[in-house]
């Protein structure tokens, strides 16, 4: 990984991770190569939602320092549902005792809504809204239910093969979609750049936390500091991803 990142052209690089092992790898890479151009973006979210978020991050015209703002806005507009064969080992959201017991029954399935933190019995509806700009799915080799044609409002745009599940069930199906066009969410995040704060260490303009320096930024009172590095829509950026 160090060699792969070092071989990238000059420019800022974002290492995006969603689990602790990958996060440790990303930190090791930055420790070896230095933090000058390596930003770390760690987001613990379902794998299909993460895929939608990554699609937003690689949109043209974005700077690496905008990754946190874009990720937050995109994830806030994503709906994720998981259909699982058992919730006996599910840690979050927490199922009820009755749902634990129900997992022992054959042909039982549950719908998990990580956004709302709820678990419910499956009654032919997964609850994925229609009209989303991007629909991503992932599933176990064996299906949860025999007929999956009616689980989604339309065919998926992307199917992740070999994705690592978060549901601790032998059979599972996960889907995520974004409310409205993905480009709108990205543009909404980037449009707030004039209100971002300059990092006191590296001078990059960012939202919330500087992913290069791991420093929480204080809210800007009246615009940006004179030395802030605003996102340049014409400046190329290179983004790397650890999955």
PDB file of C-alpha atoms in Angstrom:
ATOM      1  CA  UNK A   1       0.000   0.000   0.000  1.00  0.00           C
ATOM      2  CA  UNK A   2       2.871   2.375   0.776  1.00  0.00           C
ATOM      3  CA  UNK A   3       4.329   1.778  -2.682  1.00  0.00           C
ATOM      4  CA  UNK A   4       0.938   2.256  -4.348  1.00  0.00           C
ATOM      5  CA  UNK A   5       0.341   5.607  -2.650  1.00  0.00           C
ATOM      6  CA  UNK A   6       3.916   6.762  -3.209  1.00  0.00           C
ATOM      7  CA  UNK A   7       3.582   6.050  -6.933  1.00  0.00           C
ATOM      8  CA  UNK A   8       0.626   8.431  -7.338  1.00  0.00           C
ATOM      9  CA  UNK A   9       1.267  11.777  -9.065  1.00  0.00           C
ATOM     10  CA  UNK A  10       1.918  14.819  -6.924  1.00  0.00           C
ATOM     11  CA  UNK A  11      -1.163  16.139  -5.158  1.00  0.00           C
ATOM     12  CA  UNK A  12      -3.297  15.436  -2.132  1.00  0.00           C
ATOM     13  CA  UNK A  13      -4.486  11.867  -1.558  1.00  0.00           C
ATOM     14  CA  UNK A  14      -7.442  10.682   0.522  1.00  0.00           C
ATOM     15  CA  UNK A  15      -7.363   7.202   2.043  1.00  0.00           C
ATOM     16  CA  UNK A  16     -10.982   6.283   2.768  1.00  0.00           C
ATOM     17  CA  UNK A  17     -11.727   3.418   5.158  1.00  0.00           C
ATOM     18  CA  UNK A  18     -14.800   1.881   6.799  1.00  0.00           C
ATOM     19  CA  UNK A  19     -13.404  -0.684   9.242  1.00  0.00           C
ATOM     20  CA  UNK A  20     -10.699  -0.692  11.889  1.00  0.00           C
ATOM     21  CA  UNK A  21      -8.181  -2.981  10.118  1.00  0.00           C
ATOM     22  CA  UNK A  22      -8.197  -0.746   7.028  1.00  0.00           C
ATOM     23  CA  UNK A  23      -7.956   2.325   9.223  1.00  0.00           C
ATOM     24  CA  UNK A  24      -4.800   0.950  10.840  1.00  0.00           C
ATOM     25  CA  UNK A  25      -3.305   0.300   7.409  1.00  0.00           C
ATOM     26  CA  UNK A  26      -4.090   3.860   6.318  1.00  0.00           C
ATOM     27  CA  UNK A  27      -2.507   5.283   9.462  1.00  0.00           C
ATOM     28  CA  UNK A  28       0.595   3.178   8.877  1.00  0.00           C
ATOM     29  CA  UNK A  29       0.872   4.500   5.329  1.00  0.00           C
ATOM     30  CA  UNK A  30       0.668   8.073   6.541  1.00  0.00           C
ATOM     31  CA  UNK A  31       3.214   7.353   9.274  1.00  0.00           C
ATOM     32  CA  UNK A  32       5.677   6.135   6.640  1.00  0.00           C
ATOM     33  CA  UNK A  33       5.031   8.741   3.943  1.00  0.00           C
ATOM     34  CA  UNK A  34       4.187  11.690   6.175  1.00  0.00           C
ATOM     35  CA  UNK A  35       0.961  13.679   6.588  1.00  0.00           C
ATOM     36  CA  UNK A  36       1.794  16.484   4.160  1.00  0.00           C
ATOM     37  CA  UNK A  37      -0.462  15.192   1.377  1.00  0.00           C
ATOM     38  CA  UNK A  38      -2.277  12.200   2.918  1.00  0.00           C
ATOM     39  CA  UNK A  39      -5.748  12.711   4.349  1.00  0.00           C
ATOM     40  CA  UNK A  40      -7.563   9.959   6.264  1.00  0.00           C
ATOM     41  CA  UNK A  41     -11.344   9.695   5.983  1.00  0.00           C
ATOM     42  CA  UNK A  42     -12.855   7.019   8.215  1.00  0.00           C
ATOM     43  CA  UNK A  43     -16.593   6.408   7.943  1.00  0.00           C
ATOM     44  CA  UNK A  44     -18.297   3.450   9.608  1.00  0.00           C
ATOM     45  CA  UNK A  45     -21.300   2.844   7.399  1.00  0.00           C
ATOM     46  CA  UNK A  46     -22.876  -0.134   5.584  1.00  0.00           C
ATOM     47  CA  UNK A  47     -20.893  -1.251   2.570  1.00  0.00           C
ATOM     48  CA  UNK A  48     -23.534  -0.274  -0.009  1.00  0.00           C
ATOM     49  CA  UNK A  49     -23.874   3.216   1.486  1.00  0.00           C
ATOM     50  CA  UNK A  50     -20.097   3.470   1.483  1.00  0.00           C
ATOM     51  CA  UNK A  51     -20.052   2.666  -2.233  1.00  0.00           C
ATOM     52  CA  UNK A  52     -22.511   5.484  -2.944  1.00  0.00           C
ATOM     53  CA  UNK A  53     -20.408   7.847  -0.839  1.00  0.00           C
ATOM     54  CA  UNK A  54     -17.242   6.902  -2.744  1.00  0.00           C
ATOM     55  CA  UNK A  55     -18.989   7.639  -6.032  1.00  0.00           C
ATOM     56  CA  UNK A  56     -19.621  11.138  -4.721  1.00  0.00           C
ATOM     57  CA  UNK A  57     -16.033  11.598  -3.571  1.00  0.00           C
ATOM     58  CA  UNK A  58     -14.598  10.877  -7.018  1.00  0.00           C
ATOM     59  CA  UNK A  59     -16.773  13.512  -8.679  1.00  0.00           C
ATOM     60  CA  UNK A  60     -14.824  15.971 -10.779  1.00  0.00           C
ATOM     61  CA  UNK A  61     -13.789  19.368  -9.477  1.00  0.00           C
ATOM     62  CA  UNK A  62     -13.460  18.417  -5.800  1.00  0.00           C
ATOM     63  CA  UNK A  63     -10.434  18.980  -3.616  1.00  0.00           C
ATOM     64  CA  UNK A  64      -9.225  16.337  -1.204  1.00  0.00           C
ATOM     65  CA  UNK A  65      -9.892  18.614   1.768  1.00  0.00           C
ATOM     66  CA  UNK A  66     -13.601  18.633   0.883  1.00  0.00           C
ATOM     67  CA  UNK A  67     -13.919  14.861   1.438  1.00  0.00           C
ATOM     68  CA  UNK A  68     -15.393  15.105   4.937  1.00  0.00           C
ATOM     69  CA  UNK A  69     -18.024  17.652   3.921  1.00  0.00           C
ATOM     70  CA  UNK A  70     -19.018  15.680   0.823  1.00  0.00           C
ATOM     71  CA  UNK A  71     -19.167  12.406   2.753  1.00  0.00           C
ATOM     72  CA  UNK A  72     -21.391  13.898   5.460  1.00  0.00           C
ATOM     73  CA  UNK A  73     -23.860  15.436   3.005  1.00  0.00           C
ATOM     74  CA  UNK A  74     -24.064  12.350   0.783  1.00  0.00           C
ATOM     75  CA  UNK A  75     -24.501   9.943   3.703  1.00  0.00           C
ATOM     76  CA  UNK A  76     -27.239  12.136   5.179  1.00  0.00           C
ATOM     77  CA  UNK A  77     -29.264  11.587   1.989  1.00  0.00           C
ATOM     78  CA  UNK A  78     -28.771   7.817   1.769  1.00  0.00           C
ATOM     79  CA  UNK A  79     -31.367   5.221   2.722  1.00  0.00           C
ATOM     80  CA  UNK A  80     -30.063   1.755   3.597  1.00  0.00           C
ATOM     81  CA  UNK A  81     -31.998  -1.420   4.321  1.00  0.00           C
ATOM     82  CA  UNK A  82     -30.746  -4.909   5.097  1.00  0.00           C
ATOM     83  CA  UNK A  83     -32.757  -8.109   4.858  1.00  0.00           C
ATOM     84  CA  UNK A  84     -31.275 -10.780   7.141  1.00  0.00           C
ATOM     85  CA  UNK A  85     -32.152 -14.359   7.994  1.00  0.00           C
ATOM     86  CA  UNK A  86     -31.297 -13.936  11.674  1.00  0.00           C
ATOM     87  CA  UNK A  87     -30.699 -11.180  14.215  1.00  0.00           C
ATOM     88  CA  UNK A  88     -29.397 -13.500  16.930  1.00  0.00           C
ATOM     89  CA  UNK A  89     -25.887 -12.033  16.612  1.00  0.00           C
ATOM     90  CA  UNK A  90     -26.843  -8.530  15.508  1.00  0.00           C
ATOM     91  CA  UNK A  91     -25.133  -5.894  17.654  1.00  0.00           C
ATOM     92  CA  UNK A  92     -26.526  -2.669  16.216  1.00  0.00           C
ATOM     93  CA  UNK A  93     -29.393  -1.885  16.043  1.00  0.00           C
ATOM     94  CA  UNK A  94     -30.281  -3.994  19.070  1.00  0.00           C
ATOM     95  CA  UNK A  95     -33.064  -6.526  18.410  1.00  0.00           C
ATOM     96  CA  UNK A  96     -35.695  -7.413  20.996  1.00  0.00           C
ATOM     97  CA  UNK A  97     -35.786 -10.710  22.880  1.00  0.00           C
ATOM     98  CA  UNK A  98     -38.779 -11.753  20.790  1.00  0.00           C
ATOM     99  CA  UNK A  99     -36.797 -11.067  17.609  1.00  0.00           C
ATOM    100  CA  UNK A 100     -33.876 -13.075  18.977  1.00  0.00           C
ATOM    101  CA  UNK A 101     -36.219 -15.994  19.583  1.00  0.00           C
ATOM    102  CA  UNK A 102     -37.830 -15.551  16.168  1.00  0.00           C
ATOM    103  CA  UNK A 103     -34.446 -16.035  14.530  1.00  0.00           C
ATOM    104  CA  UNK A 104     -34.633 -19.705  15.533  1.00  0.00           C
ATOM    105  CA  UNK A 105     -37.698 -20.290  13.377  1.00  0.00           C
ATOM    106  CA  UNK A 106     -37.305 -21.445   9.754  1.00  0.00           C
ATOM    107  CA  UNK A 107     -38.041 -19.082   6.869  1.00  0.00           C
ATOM    108  CA  UNK A 108     -37.943 -16.058   9.170  1.00  0.00           C
ATOM    109  CA  UNK A 109     -36.494 -12.793   7.883  1.00  0.00           C
ATOM    110  CA  UNK A 110     -35.953  -9.353   9.354  1.00  0.00           C
ATOM    111  CA  UNK A 111     -35.493  -5.866   7.928  1.00  0.00           C
ATOM    112  CA  UNK A 112     -32.768  -3.746   9.525  1.00  0.00           C
ATOM    113  CA  UNK A 113     -32.849   0.034   9.139  1.00  0.00           C
ATOM    114  CA  UNK A 114     -29.451   1.299  10.356  1.00  0.00           C
ATOM    115  CA  UNK A 115     -30.395   4.930   9.760  1.00  0.00           C
ATOM    116  CA  UNK A 116     -33.348   4.823  12.141  1.00  0.00           C
ATOM    117  CA  UNK A 117     -31.830   2.138  14.345  1.00  0.00           C
ATOM    118  CA  UNK A 118     -34.755  -0.263  13.998  1.00  0.00           C
ATOM    119  CA  UNK A 119     -35.324  -3.972  13.398  1.00  0.00           C
ATOM    120  CA  UNK A 120     -38.630  -5.404  12.171  1.00  0.00           C
ATOM    121  CA  UNK A 121     -40.138  -8.550  10.715  1.00  0.00           C
ATOM    122  CA  UNK A 122     -40.031  -8.785   6.941  1.00  0.00           C
ATOM    123  CA  UNK A 123     -43.451  -8.480   5.286  1.00  0.00           C
ATOM    124  CA  UNK A 124     -42.641  -8.490   1.547  1.00  0.00           C
ATOM    125  CA  UNK A 125     -41.372  -4.882   1.604  1.00  0.00           C
ATOM    126  CA  UNK A 126     -37.770  -3.818   2.041  1.00  0.00           C
ATOM    127  CA  UNK A 127     -38.558  -0.107   2.158  1.00  0.00           C
ATOM    128  CA  UNK A 128     -36.072   1.239  -0.387  1.00  0.00           C
ATOM    129  CA  UNK A 129     -37.572   4.429  -1.881  1.00  0.00           C
ATOM    130  CA  UNK A 130     -37.874   4.883  -5.623  1.00  0.00           C
ATOM    131  CA  UNK A 131     -36.397   7.763  -7.558  1.00  0.00           C
ATOM    132  CA  UNK A 132     -32.872   7.564  -6.189  1.00  0.00           C
ATOM    133  CA  UNK A 133     -30.053   8.478  -8.551  1.00  0.00           C
ATOM    134  CA  UNK A 134     -27.877   5.502  -7.586  1.00  0.00           C
ATOM    135  CA  UNK A 135     -28.950   2.109  -6.237  1.00  0.00           C
ATOM    136  CA  UNK A 136     -26.260  -0.241  -4.897  1.00  0.00           C
ATOM    137  CA  UNK A 137     -26.838  -3.776  -3.614  1.00  0.00           C
ATOM    138  CA  UNK A 138     -24.819  -6.590  -2.046  1.00  0.00           C
ATOM    139  CA  UNK A 139     -25.875 -10.040  -0.901  1.00  0.00           C
ATOM    140  CA  UNK A 140     -24.792 -13.387   0.462  1.00  0.00           C
ATOM    141  CA  UNK A 141     -24.330 -16.328  -1.943  1.00  0.00           C
ATOM    142  CA  UNK A 142     -27.579 -17.873  -0.687  1.00  0.00           C
ATOM    143  CA  UNK A 143     -30.695 -15.659  -0.848  1.00  0.00           C
ATOM    144  CA  UNK A 144     -32.695 -14.698   2.225  1.00  0.00           C
ATOM    145  CA  UNK A 145     -36.005 -15.181   0.419  1.00  0.00           C
ATOM    146  CA  UNK A 146     -36.793 -17.251  -2.662  1.00  0.00           C
ATOM    147  CA  UNK A 147     -38.079 -14.376  -4.802  1.00  0.00           C
ATOM    148  CA  UNK A 148     -36.087 -11.137  -4.678  1.00  0.00           C
ATOM    149  CA  UNK A 149     -37.603  -9.464  -7.739  1.00  0.00           C
ATOM    150  CA  UNK A 150     -39.957  -7.290  -5.702  1.00  0.00           C
ATOM    151  CA  UNK A 151     -37.452  -6.208  -3.053  1.00  0.00           C
ATOM    152  CA  UNK A 152     -36.300  -3.170  -5.031  1.00  0.00           C
ATOM    153  CA  UNK A 153     -38.208  -0.416  -6.853  1.00  0.00           C
ATOM    154  CA  UNK A 154     -36.015  -0.919  -9.941  1.00  0.00           C
ATOM    155  CA  UNK A 155     -32.934  -2.871 -11.051  1.00  0.00           C
ATOM    156  CA  UNK A 156     -29.762  -2.004  -9.168  1.00  0.00           C
ATOM    157  CA  UNK A 157     -27.128   0.205 -10.786  1.00  0.00           C
ATOM    158  CA  UNK A 158     -24.249  -1.543  -9.012  1.00  0.00           C
ATOM    159  CA  UNK A 159     -23.943  -4.960  -7.383  1.00  0.00           C
ATOM    160  CA  UNK A 160     -20.987  -5.419  -5.040  1.00  0.00           C
ATOM    161  CA  UNK A 161     -19.474  -8.887  -5.341  1.00  0.00           C
ATOM    162  CA  UNK A 162     -17.687 -10.398  -2.361  1.00  0.00           C
ATOM    163  CA  UNK A 163     -18.649  -7.552  -0.031  1.00  0.00           C
ATOM    164  CA  UNK A 164     -18.010  -8.033   3.670  1.00  0.00           C
ATOM    165  CA  UNK A 165     -21.332  -8.013   5.570  1.00  0.00           C
ATOM    166  CA  UNK A 166     -22.038  -6.157   8.799  1.00  0.00           C
ATOM    167  CA  UNK A 167     -25.079  -8.165   9.835  1.00  0.00           C
ATOM    168  CA  UNK A 168     -23.662 -11.375  11.368  1.00  0.00           C
ATOM    169  CA  UNK A 169     -26.135 -13.534   9.466  1.00  0.00           C
ATOM    170  CA  UNK A 170     -25.482 -16.419   7.079  1.00  0.00           C
ATOM    171  CA  UNK A 171     -27.995 -15.059   4.555  1.00  0.00           C
ATOM    172  CA  UNK A 172     -28.383 -11.346   3.962  1.00  0.00           C
ATOM    173  CA  UNK A 173     -29.260  -8.738   1.349  1.00  0.00           C
ATOM    174  CA  UNK A 174     -28.343  -5.050   1.584  1.00  0.00           C
ATOM    175  CA  UNK A 175     -29.352  -2.081  -0.552  1.00  0.00           C
ATOM    176  CA  UNK A 176     -28.653   1.659  -0.454  1.00  0.00           C
ATOM    177  CA  UNK A 177     -29.879   4.551  -2.554  1.00  0.00           C
ATOM    178  CA  UNK A 178     -29.550   8.312  -2.379  1.00  0.00           C
ATOM    179  CA  UNK A 179     -32.407  10.781  -2.270  1.00  0.00           C
ATOM    180  CA  UNK A 180     -32.253  12.674  -5.564  1.00  0.00           C
ATOM    181  CA  UNK A 181     -29.285  13.035  -7.917  1.00  0.00           C
ATOM    182  CA  UNK A 182     -25.880  12.284  -6.427  1.00  0.00           C
ATOM    183  CA  UNK A 183     -24.476  15.326  -8.217  1.00  0.00           C
ATOM    184  CA  UNK A 184     -26.877  17.567  -6.297  1.00  0.00           C
ATOM    185  CA  UNK A 185     -25.636  16.260  -2.962  1.00  0.00           C
ATOM    186  CA  UNK A 186     -22.019  16.786  -3.989  1.00  0.00           C
ATOM    187  CA  UNK A 187     -22.738  20.298  -5.257  1.00  0.00           C
ATOM    188  CA  UNK A 188     -24.590  21.104  -2.038  1.00  0.00           C
ATOM    189  CA  UNK A 189     -21.548  20.141   0.017  1.00  0.00           C
ATOM    190  CA  UNK A 190     -19.112  22.049  -2.187  1.00  0.00           C
ATOM    191  CA  UNK A 191     -21.298  25.166  -2.221  1.00  0.00           C
ATOM    192  CA  UNK A 192     -20.572  25.744   1.461  1.00  0.00           C
ATOM    193  CA  UNK A 193     -16.816  26.014   0.906  1.00  0.00           C
ATOM    194  CA  UNK A 194     -16.839  29.775   1.516  1.00  0.00           C
ATOM    195  CA  UNK A 195     -17.953  29.059   5.094  1.00  0.00           C
ATOM    196  CA  UNK A 196     -15.288  26.473   5.848  1.00  0.00           C
ATOM    197  CA  UNK A 197     -12.551  27.139   8.374  1.00  0.00           C
ATOM    198  CA  UNK A 198      -8.829  27.165   7.643  1.00  0.00           C
ATOM    199  CA  UNK A 199      -6.844  24.496   9.465  1.00  0.00           C
ATOM    200  CA  UNK A 200      -4.389  26.190  11.819  1.00  0.00           C
ATOM    201  CA  UNK A 201      -1.692  23.654  10.919  1.00  0.00           C
ATOM    202  CA  UNK A 202      -1.843  23.101   7.143  1.00  0.00           C
ATOM    203  CA  UNK A 203      -4.039  26.022   6.063  1.00  0.00           C
ATOM    204  CA  UNK A 204      -6.490  23.889   4.084  1.00  0.00           C
ATOM    205  CA  UNK A 205     -10.092  25.020   4.141  1.00  0.00           C
ATOM    206  CA  UNK A 206     -12.249  22.201   5.465  1.00  0.00           C
ATOM    207  CA  UNK A 207     -15.467  21.403   7.275  1.00  0.00           C
ATOM    208  CA  UNK A 208     -15.557  20.042  10.816  1.00  0.00           C
ATOM    209  CA  UNK A 209     -12.209  18.262  10.973  1.00  0.00           C
ATOM    210  CA  UNK A 210      -9.060  18.503   8.896  1.00  0.00           C
ATOM    211  CA  UNK A 211      -8.541  14.990   7.528  1.00  0.00           C
ATOM    212  CA  UNK A 212      -4.856  15.745   6.949  1.00  0.00           C
ATOM    213  CA  UNK A 213      -4.015  16.939  10.466  1.00  0.00           C
ATOM    214  CA  UNK A 214      -6.788  15.213  12.472  1.00  0.00           C
ATOM    215  CA  UNK A 215      -7.649  18.524  14.099  1.00  0.00           C
ATOM    216  CA  UNK A 216     -11.180  19.664  14.885  1.00  0.00           C
ATOM    217  CA  UNK A 217     -11.722  23.052  13.269  1.00  0.00           C
ATOM    218  CA  UNK A 218     -13.343  25.942  15.069  1.00  0.00           C
ATOM    219  CA  UNK A 219     -16.416  27.408  13.328  1.00  0.00           C
ATOM    220  CA  UNK A 220     -15.594  30.400  11.147  1.00  0.00           C
ATOM    221  CA  UNK A 221     -16.982  33.684  12.485  1.00  0.00           C
ATOM    222  CA  UNK A 222     -16.755  35.882   9.413  1.00  0.00           C
ATOM    223  CA  UNK A 223     -15.414  34.062   6.419  1.00  0.00           C
ATOM    224  CA  UNK A 224     -12.090  32.312   6.128  1.00  0.00           C
ATOM    225  CA  UNK A 225      -8.737  33.361   7.420  1.00  0.00           C
ATOM    226  CA  UNK A 226      -6.555  35.118   4.837  1.00  0.00           C
ATOM    227  CA  UNK A 227      -4.214  32.118   4.497  1.00  0.00           C
ATOM    228  CA  UNK A 228      -6.964  29.543   3.946  1.00  0.00           C
ATOM    229  CA  UNK A 229      -6.532  27.289   0.929  1.00  0.00           C
ATOM    230  CA  UNK A 230      -9.912  27.379  -0.765  1.00  0.00           C
ATOM    231  CA  UNK A 231     -10.967  24.514  -3.031  1.00  0.00           C
ATOM    232  CA  UNK A 232      -9.861  25.228  -6.584  1.00  0.00           C
ATOM    233  CA  UNK A 233     -12.385  23.770  -9.003  1.00  0.00           C
ATOM    234  CA  UNK A 234      -9.690  23.580 -11.680  1.00  0.00           C
ATOM    235  CA  UNK A 235      -7.011  21.962  -9.537  1.00  0.00           C
ATOM    236  CA  UNK A 236      -6.688  18.191 -10.090  1.00  0.00           C
ATOM    237  CA  UNK A 237      -6.825  15.998  -7.011  1.00  0.00           C
ATOM    238  CA  UNK A 238      -5.872  12.373  -6.563  1.00  0.00           C
ATOM    239  CA  UNK A 239      -7.901  10.208  -4.230  1.00  0.00           C
ATOM    240  CA  UNK A 240      -6.969   6.724  -3.071  1.00  0.00           C
ATOM    241  CA  UNK A 241      -9.293   4.244  -1.418  1.00  0.00           C
ATOM    242  CA  UNK A 242      -8.626   1.353   0.931  1.00  0.00           C
ATOM    243  CA  UNK A 243     -11.584  -1.014   0.923  1.00  0.00           C
TER     244      UNK A 243
END
